[in-house]
Amino acid sequence: MDPFKAYLIEGAPESVRAGFTQLTEAQLDPGEVTVRLQYASVNYKDALAATGKGRIIRRFPCVGGIDAAGVVEASDSPRFRPGDTVIVHSHGFGVSHHGGYAQSARVPVDWVNLVPQGLTALDAASIGVAGYTAALAVDLMELNGIAPARGKVLVNGATGGVASVAIDMLARLGYEVVAVTGKPAEAAYLKELGAASVVAASELQTGSRPLESAQWQAAVDSLGGEPLAGIIRTTQKDGVIASIGNAAGIAFSSTVMPFILRGVRLVGVNSDNDVPTREHLWRRLAGDLRPRHLERIREVVPFDALPRVIDDVIAGRNRGRKVISLAAAA
Ligand SMILES: NC(=O)c1ccc[n+]([C@@H]2O[C@H](COP(=O)([O-])OP(=O)(O)OC[C@H]3O[C@@H](n4cnc5c(N)ncnc54)[C@H](OP(=O)(O)O)[C@@H]3O)[C@@H](O)[C@H]2O)c1
């Protein structure tokens, strides 16, 4: 399908520029699997990469897009055959290897998963890295002992991609979810996803003493920074905090008191996983963690809208998951 449209990030770490171009198959990176891409999504990391606001890109030029779904065109690996519907994400995809904002990709086999029965390519891209990371957080929190009867679960940055899917999954599993958002006007959306209550970030009471009154058994934290510090001092005994993101900052300060007096567990979440972990989580994403409100969470937009969506994410205006339709692009 030469040539094809791609969104290329060029320049250098201190002077990033991004825009549409045409590429040919010969310009793709090496890999065992070639995929005709249909849908990609816009994650926070994609927006940082395309604007240079985070030092995300490791090789210039690089097609952006850390996740995309489509159909296998050619495979040198017995794991995939032409015609398989697959999702590609994480590791170097869209960071050090041409990524998902293109109509074709060639990638290492370990970055590819079959889209499980019951999900379409559009569903898989709607879940994307954000939803996969939410599933990983839930999985890790379960391994650390969370249970619906043990108390509330806080999800902050609630209107964001990771958080929207996390709220849906946790509510589906029977948890009482407290959604904390900088956009309280989106309360109706968050309740539709399953949040039991919605708290404006500016109203959240987390105090400043080493230990504050315990309010949650667990939290999915997309923000880092001071919001994470507040969660640590308000998490109940043996509670679990999944640290996912840094939308509010990378640094936070805490005392050890919540850890040694309450046994609070701060669990790091990273979506660059081995094949068995990816297969386990994608099975769950099509099974007991399948988001019930994916149509509500996602908005499908044309390829040409990508720069506008990136601006919205950087400005904190995003809600849910934005999916880029690649196939329809001219
Ligand atoms: N560890 C991993 O492997 C992994 C994987 C995926 C994502 N992440 C990280 O997880 C975070 C969320 O990713 P995402 O794709 O869900 O992003 P997103 O869709 O842009 O959502 C982030 C949400 O955070 C809130 N927010 C944005 N800027 C903020 C600010 N300056 N201060 C406070 N709140 C702010 C907003 O929600 P409200 O307005 O509702 O508060 C926003 O919708 C990012 O930091 C991303 O890099 C990490």
CSV table of C-alpha atoms and ligand atoms in Angstrom, one decimal:
chain,number,residue,atom,x,y,z
A,1,MET,CA,0.0,0.0,0.0
A,2,ASP,CA,2.8,2.4,-0.8
A,3,PRO,CA,2.9,5.3,-0.1
A,4,PHE,CA,0.9,5.7,3.1
A,5,LYS,CA,0.0,8.5,5.5
A,6,ALA,CA,1.9,8.9,8.8
A,7,TYR,CA,2.3,11.4,11.6
A,8,LEU,CA,6.0,11.8,12.0
A,9,ILE,CA,7.8,13.3,15.0
A,10,GLU,CA,11.1,14.9,13.9
A,11,GLY,CA,13.8,17.1,15.2
A,12,ALA,CA,15.7,16.6,18.5
A,13,PRO,CA,14.7,16.3,22.2
A,14,GLU,CA,14.9,20.0,22.7
A,15,SER,CA,13.2,21.0,19.4
A,16,VAL,CA,10.5,18.5,18.5
A,17,ARG,CA,8.1,19.1,15.6
A,18,ALA,CA,5.4,16.8,14.3
A,19,GLY,CA,3.2,16.6,11.3
A,20,PHE,CA,1.7,14.5,8.5
A,21,THR,CA,3.9,13.0,5.8
A,22,GLN,CA,3.9,10.1,3.4
A,23,LEU,CA,6.1,7.0,4.0
A,24,THR,CA,6.7,3.8,2.1
A,25,GLU,CA,7.0,0.2,3.4
A,26,ALA,CA,10.7,0.4,2.8
A,27,GLN,CA,11.0,3.1,5.4
A,28,LEU,CA,9.4,1.0,8.2
A,29,ASP,CA,11.5,-0.4,10.9
A,30,PRO,CA,12.5,-4.1,11.0
A,31,GLY,CA,10.3,-6.6,12.8
A,32,GLU,CA,8.7,-10.0,12.4
A,33,VAL,CA,5.1,-8.8,11.9
A,34,THR,CA,3.7,-6.3,9.4
A,35,VAL,CA,0.3,-4.9,10.2
A,36,ARG,CA,-2.2,-2.9,8.2
A,37,LEU,CA,-3.3,-0.5,10.9
A,38,GLN,CA,-6.9,0.6,11.2
A,39,TYR,CA,-7.2,2.4,14.6
A,40,ALA,CA,-4.7,4.0,17.0
A,41,SER,CA,-5.4,6.0,20.1
A,42,VAL,CA,-4.2,9.1,21.8
A,43,ASN,CA,-2.6,8.5,25.2
A,44,TYR,CA,-1.1,11.2,27.5
A,45,LYS,CA,2.4,9.9,26.6
A,46,ASP,CA,1.6,10.4,22.9
A,47,ALA,CA,0.7,14.0,23.5
A,48,LEU,CA,4.0,14.5,25.5
A,49,ALA,CA,5.9,12.8,22.7
A,50,ALA,CA,4.4,14.9,19.8
A,51,THR,CA,4.9,18.2,21.6
A,52,GLY,CA,8.3,17.5,23.2
A,53,LYS,CA,6.8,18.3,26.6
A,54,GLY,CA,8.2,15.1,27.9
A,55,ARG,CA,11.4,13.5,26.6
A,56,ILE,CA,9.5,10.5,25.2
A,57,ILE,CA,11.0,10.0,21.7
A,58,ARG,CA,14.2,8.0,21.8
A,59,ARG,CA,14.9,8.0,18.1
A,60,PHE,CA,14.2,10.8,15.6
A,61,PRO,CA,12.4,10.8,13.3
A,62,CYS,CA,9.8,8.5,14.7
A,63,VAL,CA,6.1,7.8,13.8
A,64,GLY,CA,4.2,8.6,16.9
A,65,GLY,CA,1.5,6.4,18.5
A,66,ILE,CA,2.1,3.9,21.3
A,67,ASP,CA,-0.8,1.7,20.4
A,68,ALA,CA,-2.7,0.6,17.3
A,69,ALA,CA,-4.9,-2.2,16.0
A,70,GLY,CA,-5.3,-3.7,12.6
A,71,VAL,CA,-4.9,-6.8,10.5
A,72,VAL,CA,-1.6,-8.8,10.0
A,73,GLU,CA,-0.3,-8.5,6.5
A,74,ALA,CA,2.8,-10.6,6.8
A,75,SER,CA,4.4,-12.5,9.6
A,76,ASP,CA,7.8,-14.3,10.1
A,77,SER,CA,6.6,-15.7,13.4
A,78,PRO,CA,4.4,-18.7,13.9
A,79,ARG,CA,2.4,-16.8,16.5
A,80,PHE,CA,0.6,-14.7,13.8
A,81,ARG,CA,-0.9,-15.3,10.4
A,82,PRO,CA,-2.0,-12.9,7.7
A,83,GLY,CA,-5.6,-11.9,8.4
A,84,ASP,CA,-5.2,-12.1,12.2
A,85,THR,CA,-6.7,-9.0,14.0
A,86,VAL,CA,-4.1,-7.8,16.4
A,87,ILE,CA,-3.2,-5.0,18.8
A,88,VAL,CA,0.4,-3.6,18.9
A,89,HIS,CA,1.5,-1.6,22.0
A,90,SER,CA,4.2,-0.6,24.5
A,91,HIS,CA,7.9,-1.2,24.6
A,92,GLY,CA,9.5,0.9,21.8
A,93,PHE,CA,6.3,1.3,19.7
A,94,GLY,CA,6.0,5.0,18.9
A,95,VAL,CA,9.0,5.8,21.0
A,96,SER,CA,12.1,4.3,19.5
A,97,HIS,CA,10.5,2.4,16.6
A,98,HIS,CA,7.8,3.8,14.2
A,99,GLY,CA,4.5,3.6,15.9
A,100,GLY,CA,0.8,3.6,15.4
A,101,TYR,CA,0.0,6.9,13.7
A,102,ALA,CA,0.4,5.4,10.2
A,103,GLN,CA,-1.5,3.0,8.0
A,104,SER,CA,1.2,0.4,8.2
A,105,ALA,CA,3.7,-0.8,10.9
A,106,ARG,CA,6.4,-3.5,11.1
A,107,VAL,CA,7.2,-4.6,14.6
A,108,PRO,CA,8.9,-7.2,16.8
A,109,VAL,CA,6.6,-10.1,17.5
A,110,ASP,CA,6.6,-9.6,21.3
A,111,TRP,CA,4.8,-6.2,21.0
A,112,VAL,CA,1.8,-7.9,19.3
A,113,ASN,CA,-1.3,-9.5,20.7
A,114,LEU,CA,-4.2,-11.2,19.1
A,115,VAL,CA,-7.3,-9.2,19.7
A,116,PRO,CA,-9.3,-11.7,21.8
A,117,GLN,CA,-12.6,-13.2,20.6
A,118,GLY,CA,-15.4,-10.8,21.4
A,119,LEU,CA,-13.4,-7.6,20.9
A,120,THR,CA,-13.0,-5.8,17.5
A,121,ALA,CA,-10.0,-3.9,16.3
A,122,LEU,CA,-11.8,-0.7,17.3
A,123,ASP,CA,-12.5,-2.1,20.8
A,124,ALA,CA,-8.9,-3.1,21.2
A,125,ALA,CA,-7.7,0.4,20.2
A,126,SER,CA,-10.3,2.0,22.4
A,127,ILE,CA,-8.8,0.0,25.3
A,128,GLY,CA,-5.3,0.6,24.1
A,129,VAL,CA,-2.3,1.3,26.5
A,130,ALA,CA,-4.6,3.2,28.8
A,131,GLY,CA,-7.1,0.4,29.3
A,132,TYR,CA,-4.4,-2.2,29.4
A,133,THR,CA,-2.6,-0.3,32.1
A,134,ALA,CA,-5.9,0.0,34.1
A,135,ALA,CA,-6.3,-3.8,33.8
A,136,LEU,CA,-2.7,-4.2,35.0
A,137,ALA,CA,-3.4,-1.9,38.0
A,138,VAL,CA,-6.5,-3.9,39.0
A,139,ASP,CA,-4.6,-7.2,38.6
A,140,LEU,CA,-1.7,-5.9,40.8
A,141,MET,CA,-4.1,-4.5,43.4
A,142,GLU,CA,-5.9,-7.8,43.5
A,143,LEU,CA,-2.6,-9.7,44.1
A,144,ASN,CA,-2.1,-7.3,47.0
A,145,GLY,CA,-5.4,-8.1,48.6
A,146,ILE,CA,-8.1,-5.7,47.6
A,147,ALA,CA,-11.7,-6.9,47.8
A,148,PRO,CA,-15.0,-5.1,47.3
A,149,ALA,CA,-16.0,-5.6,50.9
A,150,ARG,CA,-12.9,-3.8,52.2
A,151,GLY,CA,-13.8,-0.3,51.3
A,152,LYS,CA,-13.8,2.4,48.7
A,153,VAL,CA,-11.4,2.8,45.8
A,154,LEU,CA,-10.3,6.3,44.7
A,155,VAL,CA,-9.6,6.9,41.1
A,156,ASN,CA,-8.1,10.4,40.3
A,157,GLY,CA,-7.7,12.2,37.0
A,158,ALA,CA,-11.0,10.5,36.6
A,159,THR,CA,-12.1,11.8,33.2
A,160,GLY,CA,-8.8,10.6,31.7
A,161,GLY,CA,-8.3,7.5,29.6
A,162,VAL,CA,-6.7,5.2,32.2
A,163,ALA,CA,-9.0,6.4,34.9
A,164,SER,CA,-12.2,6.1,32.8
A,165,VAL,CA,-11.5,2.5,32.0
A,166,ALA,CA,-10.4,1.8,35.6
A,167,ILE,CA,-13.7,3.2,37.0
A,168,ASP,CA,-15.7,1.0,34.6
A,169,MET,CA,-13.7,-2.1,35.5
A,170,LEU,CA,-13.7,-1.6,39.3
A,171,ALA,CA,-17.4,-0.8,39.3
A,172,ARG,CA,-18.0,-4.0,37.2
A,173,LEU,CA,-16.1,-6.0,39.8
A,174,GLY,CA,-18.3,-4.6,42.6
A,175,TYR,CA,-16.0,-1.9,44.1
A,176,GLU,CA,-17.4,1.4,45.4
A,177,VAL,CA,-15.5,3.9,43.3
A,178,VAL,CA,-14.8,7.5,44.3
A,179,ALA,CA,-13.9,9.4,41.2
A,180,VAL,CA,-11.8,12.5,41.8
A,181,THR,CA,-11.7,15.0,39.0
A,182,GLY,CA,-10.7,18.5,38.0
A,183,LYS,CA,-13.8,18.6,35.8
A,184,PRO,CA,-16.7,18.2,38.3
A,185,ALA,CA,-19.1,19.2,35.4
A,186,GLU,CA,-18.4,15.7,34.1
A,187,ALA,CA,-20.0,14.0,37.1
A,188,ALA,CA,-22.8,12.6,35.1
A,189,TYR,CA,-20.3,10.9,32.7
A,190,LEU,CA,-18.3,9.5,35.6
A,191,LYS,CA,-21.4,8.1,37.3
A,192,GLU,CA,-22.5,6.5,34.0
A,193,LEU,CA,-19.2,4.6,34.0
A,194,GLY,CA,-20.0,3.3,37.5
A,195,ALA,CA,-18.5,5.8,40.0
A,196,ALA,CA,-20.5,5.7,43.2
A,197,SER,CA,-19.5,9.3,44.0
A,198,VAL,CA,-17.7,12.2,42.3
A,199,VAL,CA,-15.4,14.6,44.2
A,200,ALA,CA,-14.0,17.8,42.8
A,201,ALA,CA,-10.2,17.6,43.1
A,202,SER,CA,-10.2,21.0,44.8
A,203,GLU,CA,-12.6,19.7,47.5
A,204,LEU,CA,-10.7,16.5,48.3
A,205,GLN,CA,-9.7,16.4,51.9
A,206,THR,CA,-6.3,14.7,52.4
A,207,GLY,CA,-4.8,17.0,55.1
A,208,SER,CA,-1.0,17.4,55.6
A,209,ARG,CA,-0.1,15.3,58.7
A,210,PRO,CA,1.9,12.1,58.2
A,211,LEU,CA,-1.3,10.1,58.8
A,212,GLU,CA,-4.8,11.4,58.1
A,213,SER,CA,-8.1,9.8,58.6
A,214,ALA,CA,-8.2,6.6,56.5
A,215,GLN,CA,-10.7,6.8,53.6
A,216,TRP,CA,-9.9,4.3,50.9
A,217,GLN,CA,-8.7,0.7,50.7
A,218,ALA,CA,-7.1,1.4,47.3
A,219,ALA,CA,-6.4,4.0,44.7
A,220,VAL,CA,-5.5,4.2,41.0
A,221,ASP,CA,-3.3,7.3,40.8
A,222,SER,CA,-2.8,8.9,37.3
A,223,LEU,CA,-1.4,12.1,38.8
A,224,GLY,CA,1.7,11.6,41.0
A,225,GLY,CA,2.9,14.8,42.7
A,226,GLU,CA,1.0,16.2,45.7
A,227,PRO,CA,-2.2,14.3,44.9
A,228,LEU,CA,-0.3,11.0,45.4
A,229,ALA,CA,1.1,12.3,48.7
A,230,GLY,CA,-2.4,13.0,49.8
A,231,ILE,CA,-3.6,9.5,48.9
A,232,ILE,CA,-0.7,7.9,50.8
A,233,ARG,CA,-1.6,9.5,54.1
A,234,THR,CA,-5.4,8.7,53.7
A,235,THR,CA,-5.2,5.1,52.7
A,236,GLN,CA,-6.5,2.6,55.2
A,237,LYS,CA,-4.6,-0.3,56.8
A,238,ASP,CA,-3.1,-2.8,54.3
A,239,GLY,CA,-4.4,-0.6,51.5
A,240,VAL,CA,-2.9,-0.6,48.0
A,241,ILE,CA,-2.1,2.4,45.7
A,242,ALA,CA,-1.4,1.8,42.1
A,243,SER,CA,1.0,4.5,40.9
A,244,ILE,CA,0.4,4.8,37.2
A,245,GLY,CA,1.1,8.3,36.0
A,246,ASN,CA,2.5,11.8,36.5
A,247,ALA,CA,-0.1,14.2,35.0
A,248,ALA,CA,0.3,16.4,38.1
A,249,GLY,CA,4.1,15.9,38.6
A,250,ILE,CA,6.9,13.4,39.1
A,251,ALA,CA,8.0,14.4,42.6
A,252,PHE,CA,6.1,13.8,45.8
A,253,SER,CA,7.1,13.7,49.5
A,254,SER,CA,5.8,11.4,52.1
A,255,THR,CA,6.9,10.0,55.5
A,256,VAL,CA,7.3,6.3,56.1
A,257,MET,CA,4.4,6.3,58.6
A,258,PRO,CA,1.7,5.1,56.2
A,259,PHE,CA,4.0,2.3,55.1
A,260,ILE,CA,5.2,1.1,58.6
A,261,LEU,CA,2.1,1.9,60.7
A,262,ARG,CA,-0.7,1.1,58.2
A,263,GLY,CA,1.1,-1.4,55.9
A,264,VAL,CA,0.1,0.8,52.9
A,265,ARG,CA,1.5,-0.6,49.7
A,266,LEU,CA,2.6,1.6,46.9
A,267,VAL,CA,2.6,-0.5,43.8
A,268,GLY,CA,4.4,0.7,40.6
A,269,VAL,CA,2.6,0.0,37.3
A,270,ASN,CA,4.4,-0.2,34.0
A,271,SER,CA,2.8,-1.4,30.8
A,272,ASP,CA,6.0,-2.8,29.2
A,273,ASN,CA,5.4,-6.4,29.9
A,274,ASP,CA,6.4,-9.9,28.8
A,275,VAL,CA,4.3,-12.0,26.5
A,276,PRO,CA,2.7,-14.1,29.2
A,277,THR,CA,1.6,-11.0,31.2
A,278,ARG,CA,0.2,-9.4,28.0
A,279,GLU,CA,-1.7,-12.5,27.1
A,280,HIS,CA,-3.1,-12.8,30.6
A,281,LEU,CA,-4.3,-9.2,30.7
A,282,TRP,CA,-5.8,-9.2,27.2
A,283,ARG,CA,-7.7,-12.4,28.1
A,284,ARG,CA,-9.1,-10.5,31.2
A,285,LEU,CA,-9.8,-7.4,29.1
A,286,ALA,CA,-12.1,-9.5,26.9
A,287,GLY,CA,-13.5,-11.4,30.0
A,288,ASP,CA,-14.1,-10.3,33.5
A,289,LEU,CA,-12.5,-6.8,33.0
A,290,ARG,CA,-14.1,-6.0,29.7
A,291,PRO,CA,-15.2,-2.4,30.0
A,292,ARG,CA,-19.0,-2.2,29.9
A,293,HIS,CA,-19.1,1.4,28.6
A,294,LEU,CA,-16.5,1.4,25.9
A,295,GLU,CA,-18.9,3.1,23.4
A,296,ARG,CA,-19.4,5.9,26.0
A,297,ILE,CA,-15.7,6.2,26.9
A,298,ARG,CA,-14.4,6.3,23.3
A,299,GLU,CA,-14.7,8.9,20.6
A,300,VAL,CA,-13.6,8.0,17.1
A,301,VAL,CA,-12.0,10.9,15.2
A,302,PRO,CA,-10.4,11.1,11.7
A,303,PHE,CA,-6.6,11.0,11.3
A,304,ASP,CA,-6.6,14.7,10.4
A,305,ALA,CA,-8.0,15.6,13.9
A,306,LEU,CA,-4.9,14.1,15.6
A,307,PRO,CA,-3.1,17.5,16.2
A,308,ARG,CA,-6.2,19.0,17.8
A,309,VAL,CA,-6.7,16.0,20.1
A,310,ILE,CA,-3.0,16.2,21.2
A,311,ASP,CA,-3.6,19.9,22.1
A,312,ASP,CA,-6.6,18.9,24.1
A,313,VAL,CA,-4.7,16.3,26.1
A,314,ILE,CA,-1.9,18.6,26.9
A,315,ALA,CA,-4.4,21.3,28.1
A,316,GLY,CA,-6.0,18.7,30.4
A,317,ARG,CA,-9.2,18.9,28.3
A,318,ASN,CA,-9.4,15.3,27.4
A,319,ARG,CA,-12.3,13.0,28.4
A,320,GLY,CA,-12.1,9.3,28.0
A,321,ARG,CA,-10.4,7.7,25.0
A,322,LYS,CA,-9.8,9.3,21.6
A,323,VAL,CA,-9.5,6.8,18.8
A,324,ILE,CA,-7.9,7.8,15.5
A,325,SER,CA,-9.5,6.1,12.5
A,326,LEU,CA,-6.5,5.5,10.2
A,327,ALA,CA,-8.1,3.5,7.4
A,328,ALA,CA,-10.4,6.3,6.2
A,329,ALA,CA,-7.5,8.7,5.9
A,330,ALA,CA,-6.5,10.1,2.5
B,1,LIG,N1,2.7,3.4,33.8
B,1,LIG,C1,2.4,3.2,32.6
B,1,LIG,O1,2.7,2.2,32.0
B,1,LIG,C2,1.4,4.1,32.0
B,1,LIG,C3,0.5,3.7,31.0
B,1,LIG,C4,-0.5,4.6,30.5
B,1,LIG,C5,-0.5,5.9,31.1
B,1,LIG,N2,0.4,6.3,32.0
B,1,LIG,C6,0.3,7.6,32.6
B,1,LIG,O2,-1.0,7.7,33.3
B,1,LIG,C7,-1.4,9.1,33.2
B,1,LIG,C8,-2.8,9.2,32.6
B,1,LIG,O3,-2.7,8.8,31.2
B,1,LIG,P1,-4.0,9.0,30.3
B,1,LIG,O4,-3.6,8.5,29.0
B,1,LIG,O5,-5.1,8.4,31.0
B,1,LIG,O6,-4.1,10.6,30.2
B,1,LIG,P2,-5.3,11.5,30.0
B,1,LIG,O7,-6.4,10.8,29.2
B,1,LIG,O8,-4.8,12.8,29.4
B,1,LIG,O9,-5.9,11.7,31.5
B,1,LIG,C9,-5.2,12.4,32.4
B,1,LIG,C10,-6.2,13.1,33.4
B,1,LIG,O10,-5.5,13.7,34.5
B,1,LIG,C11,-6.1,14.9,34.8
B,1,LIG,N3,-5.1,15.9,34.6
B,1,LIG,C12,-4.5,16.3,33.5
B,1,LIG,N4,-3.6,17.3,33.7
B,1,LIG,C13,-3.6,17.5,35.0
B,1,LIG,C14,-2.8,18.3,35.9
B,1,LIG,N5,-1.9,19.2,35.4
B,1,LIG,N6,-3.1,18.3,37.2
B,1,LIG,C15,-4.0,17.4,37.7
B,1,LIG,N7,-4.7,16.6,36.9
B,1,LIG,C16,-4.5,16.6,35.6
B,1,LIG,C17,-7.3,15.1,33.9
B,1,LIG,O11,-8.4,14.4,34.6
B,1,LIG,P3,-9.5,15.2,35.5
B,1,LIG,O12,-9.7,16.6,34.8
B,1,LIG,O13,-10.7,14.4,35.5
B,1,LIG,O14,-8.9,15.4,36.8
B,1,LIG,C18,-7.0,14.3,32.7
B,1,LIG,O15,-8.1,13.9,32.0
B,1,LIG,C19,-0.3,9.8,32.5
B,1,LIG,O16,0.6,10.4,33.4
B,1,LIG,C20,0.4,8.7,31.6
B,1,LIG,O17,1.7,9.1,31.3
B,1,LIG,C21,1.3,5.4,32.5
